Amino acid sequence: MRTMLEALPSPVLLIDRDDRIVEVNQAFCDLAGQNRAYWLATPIAAYLSPDQVARFTAEHAQVFATGEDLETEEVIDGHDGTRRDVVTRRRRILIGETPLVLTILTDITPLRTAEAHIRHLAYHDALTGLPNRAALNETLAVALADRAPALLLIDLYQFKDINDAFGDGVGDALLRAFAYRLAGDARGSDRVARTGGDSFAVLVDDCEDAEAAEQACRRLLALLDAPLVGPAGAVTLGVSIGCAWSEPGLSADELHRRAEFALYEAKRQPANAFRLYDAALAGEVHARRTLEVDLRTAIAAGDQLDVHYQPVIDAGGHRVVGVEALVRWDHPQQGMIPPLRFIPIAEASGLIVPLGEWVLDRAVAMMVRFPALSLAVNLSPIQLRSPDIAGRILAILARHGMDPRQLQLEVTESTMLAVDAGVELALIRLRETGVQLVLDDFGTGYSSLSHLHKLAIDRVKIDQSFVRELGSSQDARAIIQAVLGIGQSLGIGVTAEGVEDELQQSFLRLFGCHEYQGYLFSRPLPAEDAAAFLEAHMERAAA
């Protein structure tokens, strides 16, 4: 029997009815420490706690009484002091006429360690070590059962631009630094999680009303007063925060949904903005999300959208020199939706890229018939940063046979300030083919002469807000004169937008404005009416 026990690789011991160990093998001695003589001579009460003795004797009494095998899992102390997970299998056997319990131990510590690691990975973010979305959801459900928590959802503001500028390595380092700062500032009862690429969450206890929620948001914003230090040096991050707090009977899903509503609204604001949930906000966000879904459908179908064209008139006020293409949306239920309502939604959702290309394609197809007239099309910052934007624009022109010199791309001042090396190369490529760059709404942002020169802007547009106040505001007149002076000194054309009456036209002509655009000359016209308008003007010009 001794020979047989020693041949077994698993730890084995034999126990009699008096709960004494009567035999062990070397594998058991290696696991538990001590030699064979110690285990055969020492009563179990010498090395087991009273609770362990009670369980030990009860389990063996069960096996002796029933004759049925018994399997349990437990944690024991190894001889080196480490905790070991073991499965213990017990079977009643007879050695001669003597009943004994044969006990075989299987060390499953590596298995349980691997399972714990897998469980950790399932509930933790690999990059930052923070709990992930799954862990947050479980914690949130428990917290709502007996506490009044608030949920803060955090998105890093325009973090993609940092990744694009410095690379993913720098971005990952900043995410870890932000996570470390966020977790380090958390109170003992707060729970911090990373829920997505540049998204985080904080679950704050004892936050029952708007005042407490606002304090939590401001405390979080204060964390970013100091820049984060990464491989690229010190970087100041901005965030958007949406916050909702619990109410009696509120589910975890509903609390999360409310916080998402608030975050959606906060992301429409500049950096370091936070929004608290309220019912009115939820209605607004739901309406915008519904409109986003409808816009996606409209772009795919193409039958609700249309392009209108507003003529641009020369300095004399009689000759058409070009048009600006403007998208219009005739919603099947809501009717005509103003661009000011759906363009921001398109930009926030990324739909501005396919929408912009659809507009350009339709406008080029229309205006290729009028090669002597310029076609101005708006280009958003998101479009400008999209992959191979220059190639895609030139492909549309080539498909319809339009000379690139006929196209004017209108960009805003804020877009110019955000130009990086990739965007600058795209603009240079477009200009080399003859495409003109127009700076739209000039004077409303951070006007920079260096950008006018560096990017070789061909034309600027005076924002209609200044034109509207021409007759009543000395400041507006001064700004317009300054813009026209800049244009003359740099050899850049100037167009005035929003010209609605002859007084405004007179002022602009007196100041030396080159081109006008506005309701005084024509409203934006659908393609068929615009074509008739342009043909009539061309016939008069020819006559």
mmCIF file with all atom_site columns, C-alpha atoms in Angstrom, residues 229-321:
data_model
loop_
_atom_site.group_PDB
_atom_site.id
_atom_site.type_symbol
_atom_site.label_atom_id
_atom_site.label_alt_id
_atom_site.label_comp_id
_atom_site.label_asym_id
_atom_site.label_entity_id
_atom_site.label_seq_id
_atom_site.pdbx_PDB_ins_code
_atom_site.Cartn_x
_atom_site.Cartn_y
_atom_site.Cartn_z
_atom_site.occupancy
_atom_site.B_iso_or_equiv
_atom_site.pdbx_formal_charge
_atom_site.auth_seq_id
_atom_site.auth_comp_id
_atom_site.auth_asym_id
_atom_site.auth_atom_id
_atom_site.pdbx_PDB_model_num
ATOM 1  C CA . VAL A 1 229 ? 2.660   65.097 -18.481 1.00 0.00 ? 229 VAL A CA 1
ATOM 2  C CA . GLY A 1 230 ? 3.257   62.561 -21.243 1.00 0.00 ? 230 GLY A CA 1
ATOM 3  C CA . PRO A 1 231 ? 5.940   61.567 -23.776 1.00 0.00 ? 231 PRO A CA 1
ATOM 4  C CA . ALA A 1 232 ? 5.184   64.709 -25.813 1.00 0.00 ? 232 ALA A CA 1
ATOM 5  C CA . GLY A 1 233 ? 5.509   66.976 -22.770 1.00 0.00 ? 233 GLY A CA 1
ATOM 6  C CA . ALA A 1 234 ? 2.801   68.740 -20.800 1.00 0.00 ? 234 ALA A CA 1
ATOM 7  C CA . VAL A 1 235 ? -0.635  68.528 -22.418 1.00 0.00 ? 235 VAL A CA 1
ATOM 8  C CA . THR A 1 236 ? -3.785  70.278 -21.223 1.00 0.00 ? 236 THR A CA 1
ATOM 9  C CA . LEU A 1 237 ? -6.832  68.101 -21.766 1.00 0.00 ? 237 LEU A CA 1
ATOM 10 C CA . GLY A 1 238 ? -10.410 69.263 -21.957 1.00 0.00 ? 238 GLY A CA 1
ATOM 11 C CA . VAL A 1 239 ? -13.432 67.188 -21.013 1.00 0.00 ? 239 VAL A CA 1
ATOM 12 C CA . SER A 1 240 ? -17.180 67.061 -21.484 1.00 0.00 ? 240 SER A CA 1
ATOM 13 C CA . ILE A 1 241 ? -19.231 65.801 -18.538 1.00 0.00 ? 241 ILE A CA 1
ATOM 14 C CA . GLY A 1 242 ? -22.800 64.600 -18.344 1.00 0.00 ? 242 GLY A CA 1
ATOM 15 C CA . CYS A 1 243 ? -24.310 63.942 -14.922 1.00 0.00 ? 243 CYS A CA 1
ATOM 16 C CA . ALA A 1 244 ? -27.502 62.379 -13.589 1.00 0.00 ? 244 ALA A CA 1
ATOM 17 C CA . TRP A 1 245 ? -28.437 61.402 -10.045 1.00 0.00 ? 245 TRP A CA 1
ATOM 18 C CA . SER A 1 246 ? -30.667 58.691 -8.652  1.00 0.00 ? 246 SER A CA 1
ATOM 19 C CA . GLU A 1 247 ? -34.304 58.936 -7.646  1.00 0.00 ? 247 GLU A CA 1
ATOM 20 C CA . PRO A 1 248 ? -36.496 56.394 -5.824  1.00 0.00 ? 248 PRO A CA 1
ATOM 21 C CA . GLY A 1 249 ? -37.325 53.528 -8.141  1.00 0.00 ? 249 GLY A CA 1
ATOM 22 C CA . LEU A 1 250 ? -34.855 54.588 -10.840 1.00 0.00 ? 250 LEU A CA 1
ATOM 23 C CA . SER A 1 251 ? -33.169 51.671 -12.622 1.00 0.00 ? 251 SER A CA 1
ATOM 24 C CA . ALA A 1 252 ? -29.492 51.474 -13.493 1.00 0.00 ? 252 ALA A CA 1
ATOM 25 C CA . ASP A 1 253 ? -30.310 51.579 -17.221 1.00 0.00 ? 253 ASP A CA 1
ATOM 26 C CA . GLU A 1 254 ? -32.409 54.708 -16.790 1.00 0.00 ? 254 GLU A CA 1
ATOM 27 C CA . LEU A 1 255 ? -29.738 56.480 -14.721 1.00 0.00 ? 255 LEU A CA 1
ATOM 28 C CA . HIS A 1 256 ? -27.156 55.651 -17.373 1.00 0.00 ? 256 HIS A CA 1
ATOM 29 C CA . ARG A 1 257 ? -29.494 56.862 -20.123 1.00 0.00 ? 257 ARG A CA 1
ATOM 30 C CA . ARG A 1 258 ? -30.034 60.168 -18.335 1.00 0.00 ? 258 ARG A CA 1
ATOM 31 C CA . ALA A 1 259 ? -26.308 60.703 -17.887 1.00 0.00 ? 259 ALA A CA 1
ATOM 32 C CA . GLU A 1 260 ? -25.815 59.993 -21.605 1.00 0.00 ? 260 GLU A CA 1
ATOM 33 C CA . PHE A 1 261 ? -28.453 62.597 -22.471 1.00 0.00 ? 261 PHE A CA 1
ATOM 34 C CA . ALA A 1 262 ? -26.549 65.147 -20.383 1.00 0.00 ? 262 ALA A CA 1
ATOM 35 C CA . LEU A 1 263 ? -23.197 64.152 -21.920 1.00 0.00 ? 263 LEU A CA 1
ATOM 36 C CA . TYR A 1 264 ? -24.625 64.441 -25.428 1.00 0.00 ? 264 TYR A CA 1
ATOM 37 C CA . GLU A 1 265 ? -25.588 68.027 -24.654 1.00 0.00 ? 265 GLU A CA 1
ATOM 38 C CA . ALA A 1 266 ? -22.260 68.841 -22.952 1.00 0.00 ? 266 ALA A CA 1
ATOM 39 C CA . LYS A 1 267 ? -20.337 67.659 -26.028 1.00 0.00 ? 267 LYS A CA 1
ATOM 40 C CA . ARG A 1 268 ? -22.081 70.327 -28.080 1.00 0.00 ? 268 ARG A CA 1
ATOM 41 C CA . GLN A 1 269 ? -20.387 72.968 -25.904 1.00 0.00 ? 269 GLN A CA 1
ATOM 42 C CA . PRO A 1 270 ? -16.719 74.059 -25.824 1.00 0.00 ? 270 PRO A CA 1
ATOM 43 C CA . ALA A 1 271 ? -14.194 72.139 -23.741 1.00 0.00 ? 271 ALA A CA 1
ATOM 44 C CA . ASN A 1 272 ? -14.679 71.702 -19.979 1.00 0.00 ? 272 ASN A CA 1
ATOM 45 C CA . ALA A 1 273 ? -18.447 72.006 -20.076 1.00 0.00 ? 273 ALA A CA 1
ATOM 46 C CA . PHE A 1 274 ? -20.790 69.927 -17.955 1.00 0.00 ? 274 PHE A CA 1
ATOM 47 C CA . ARG A 1 275 ? -24.513 69.418 -18.146 1.00 0.00 ? 275 ARG A CA 1
ATOM 48 C CA . LEU A 1 276 ? -26.907 68.080 -15.538 1.00 0.00 ? 276 LEU A CA 1
ATOM 49 C CA . TYR A 1 277 ? -29.854 65.982 -16.559 1.00 0.00 ? 277 TYR A CA 1
ATOM 50 C CA . ASP A 1 278 ? -33.344 67.427 -16.574 1.00 0.00 ? 278 ASP A CA 1
ATOM 51 C CA . ALA A 1 279 ? -36.516 66.348 -18.317 1.00 0.00 ? 279 ALA A CA 1
ATOM 52 C CA . ALA A 1 280 ? -36.446 69.236 -20.820 1.00 0.00 ? 280 ALA A CA 1
ATOM 53 C CA . LEU A 1 281 ? -32.882 68.351 -21.767 1.00 0.00 ? 281 LEU A CA 1
ATOM 54 C CA . ALA A 1 282 ? -33.908 64.744 -22.341 1.00 0.00 ? 282 ALA A CA 1
ATOM 55 C CA . GLY A 1 283 ? -36.616 65.923 -24.733 1.00 0.00 ? 283 GLY A CA 1
ATOM 56 C CA . GLU A 1 284 ? -34.142 68.055 -26.679 1.00 0.00 ? 284 GLU A CA 1
ATOM 57 C CA . VAL A 1 285 ? -31.568 65.274 -26.902 1.00 0.00 ? 285 VAL A CA 1
ATOM 58 C CA . HIS A 1 286 ? -34.197 62.750 -27.964 1.00 0.00 ? 286 HIS A CA 1
ATOM 59 C CA . ALA A 1 287 ? -35.376 65.123 -30.688 1.00 0.00 ? 287 ALA A CA 1
ATOM 60 C CA . ARG A 1 288 ? -31.810 65.620 -31.954 1.00 0.00 ? 288 ARG A CA 1
ATOM 61 C CA . ARG A 1 289 ? -31.096 61.899 -31.932 1.00 0.00 ? 289 ARG A CA 1
ATOM 62 C CA . THR A 1 290 ? -34.306 61.230 -33.807 1.00 0.00 ? 290 THR A CA 1
ATOM 63 C CA . LEU A 1 291 ? -33.349 63.902 -36.325 1.00 0.00 ? 291 LEU A CA 1
ATOM 64 C CA . GLU A 1 292 ? -29.910 62.310 -36.668 1.00 0.00 ? 292 GLU A CA 1
ATOM 65 C CA . VAL A 1 293 ? -31.504 58.962 -37.535 1.00 0.00 ? 293 VAL A CA 1
ATOM 66 C CA . ASP A 1 294 ? -33.806 60.677 -40.024 1.00 0.00 ? 294 ASP A CA 1
ATOM 67 C CA . LEU A 1 295 ? -30.871 62.555 -41.574 1.00 0.00 ? 295 LEU A CA 1
ATOM 68 C CA . ARG A 1 296 ? -28.943 59.316 -41.987 1.00 0.00 ? 296 ARG A CA 1
ATOM 69 C CA . THR A 1 297 ? -31.928 57.862 -43.796 1.00 0.00 ? 297 THR A CA 1
ATOM 70 C CA . ALA A 1 298 ? -32.306 60.994 -45.934 1.00 0.00 ? 298 ALA A CA 1
ATOM 71 C CA . ILE A 1 299 ? -28.667 60.888 -47.039 1.00 0.00 ? 299 ILE A CA 1
ATOM 72 C CA . ALA A 1 300 ? -28.950 57.217 -47.963 1.00 0.00 ? 300 ALA A CA 1
ATOM 73 C CA . ALA A 1 301 ? -32.187 57.722 -49.921 1.00 0.00 ? 301 ALA A CA 1
ATOM 74 C CA . GLY A 1 302 ? -31.316 61.120 -51.403 1.00 0.00 ? 302 GLY A CA 1
ATOM 75 C CA . ASP A 1 303 ? -34.940 62.033 -52.117 1.00 0.00 ? 303 ASP A CA 1
ATOM 76 C CA . GLN A 1 304 ? -35.506 64.406 -49.179 1.00 0.00 ? 304 GLN A CA 1
ATOM 77 C CA . LEU A 1 305 ? -32.417 66.539 -49.694 1.00 0.00 ? 305 LEU A CA 1
ATOM 78 C CA . ASP A 1 306 ? -31.928 69.187 -52.329 1.00 0.00 ? 306 ASP A CA 1
ATOM 79 C CA . VAL A 1 307 ? -29.312 71.758 -53.267 1.00 0.00 ? 307 VAL A CA 1
ATOM 80 C CA . HIS A 1 308 ? -30.293 75.405 -53.729 1.00 0.00 ? 308 HIS A CA 1
ATOM 81 C CA . TYR A 1 309 ? -28.089 78.014 -55.354 1.00 0.00 ? 309 TYR A CA 1
ATOM 82 C CA . GLN A 1 310 ? -27.721 81.655 -54.342 1.00 0.00 ? 310 GLN A CA 1
ATOM 83 C CA . PRO A 1 311 ? -26.225 83.908 -57.017 1.00 0.00 ? 311 PRO A CA 1
ATOM 84 C CA . VAL A 1 312 ? -23.179 86.074 -56.323 1.00 0.00 ? 312 VAL A CA 1
ATOM 85 C CA . ILE A 1 313 ? -23.277 89.464 -58.090 1.00 0.00 ? 313 ILE A CA 1
ATOM 86 C CA . ASP A 1 314 ? -20.370 91.627 -59.234 1.00 0.00 ? 314 ASP A CA 1
ATOM 87 C CA . ALA A 1 315 ? -19.493 95.097 -57.942 1.00 0.00 ? 315 ALA A CA 1
ATOM 88 C CA . GLY A 1 316 ? -21.771 96.780 -60.453 1.00 0.00 ? 316 GLY A CA 1
ATOM 89 C CA . GLY A 1 317 ? -24.701 94.888 -59.007 1.00 0.00 ? 317 GLY A CA 1
ATOM 90 C CA . HIS A 1 318 ? -25.893 93.456 -62.334 1.00 0.00 ? 318 HIS A CA 1
ATOM 91 C CA . ARG A 1 319 ? -23.663 90.616 -63.533 1.00 0.00 ? 319 ARG A CA 1
ATOM 92 C CA . VAL A 1 320 ? -23.743 87.130 -61.972 1.00 0.00 ? 320 VAL A CA 1
ATOM 93 C CA . VAL A 1 321 ? -20.209 85.846 -61.299 1.00 0.00 ? 321 VAL A CA 1
#
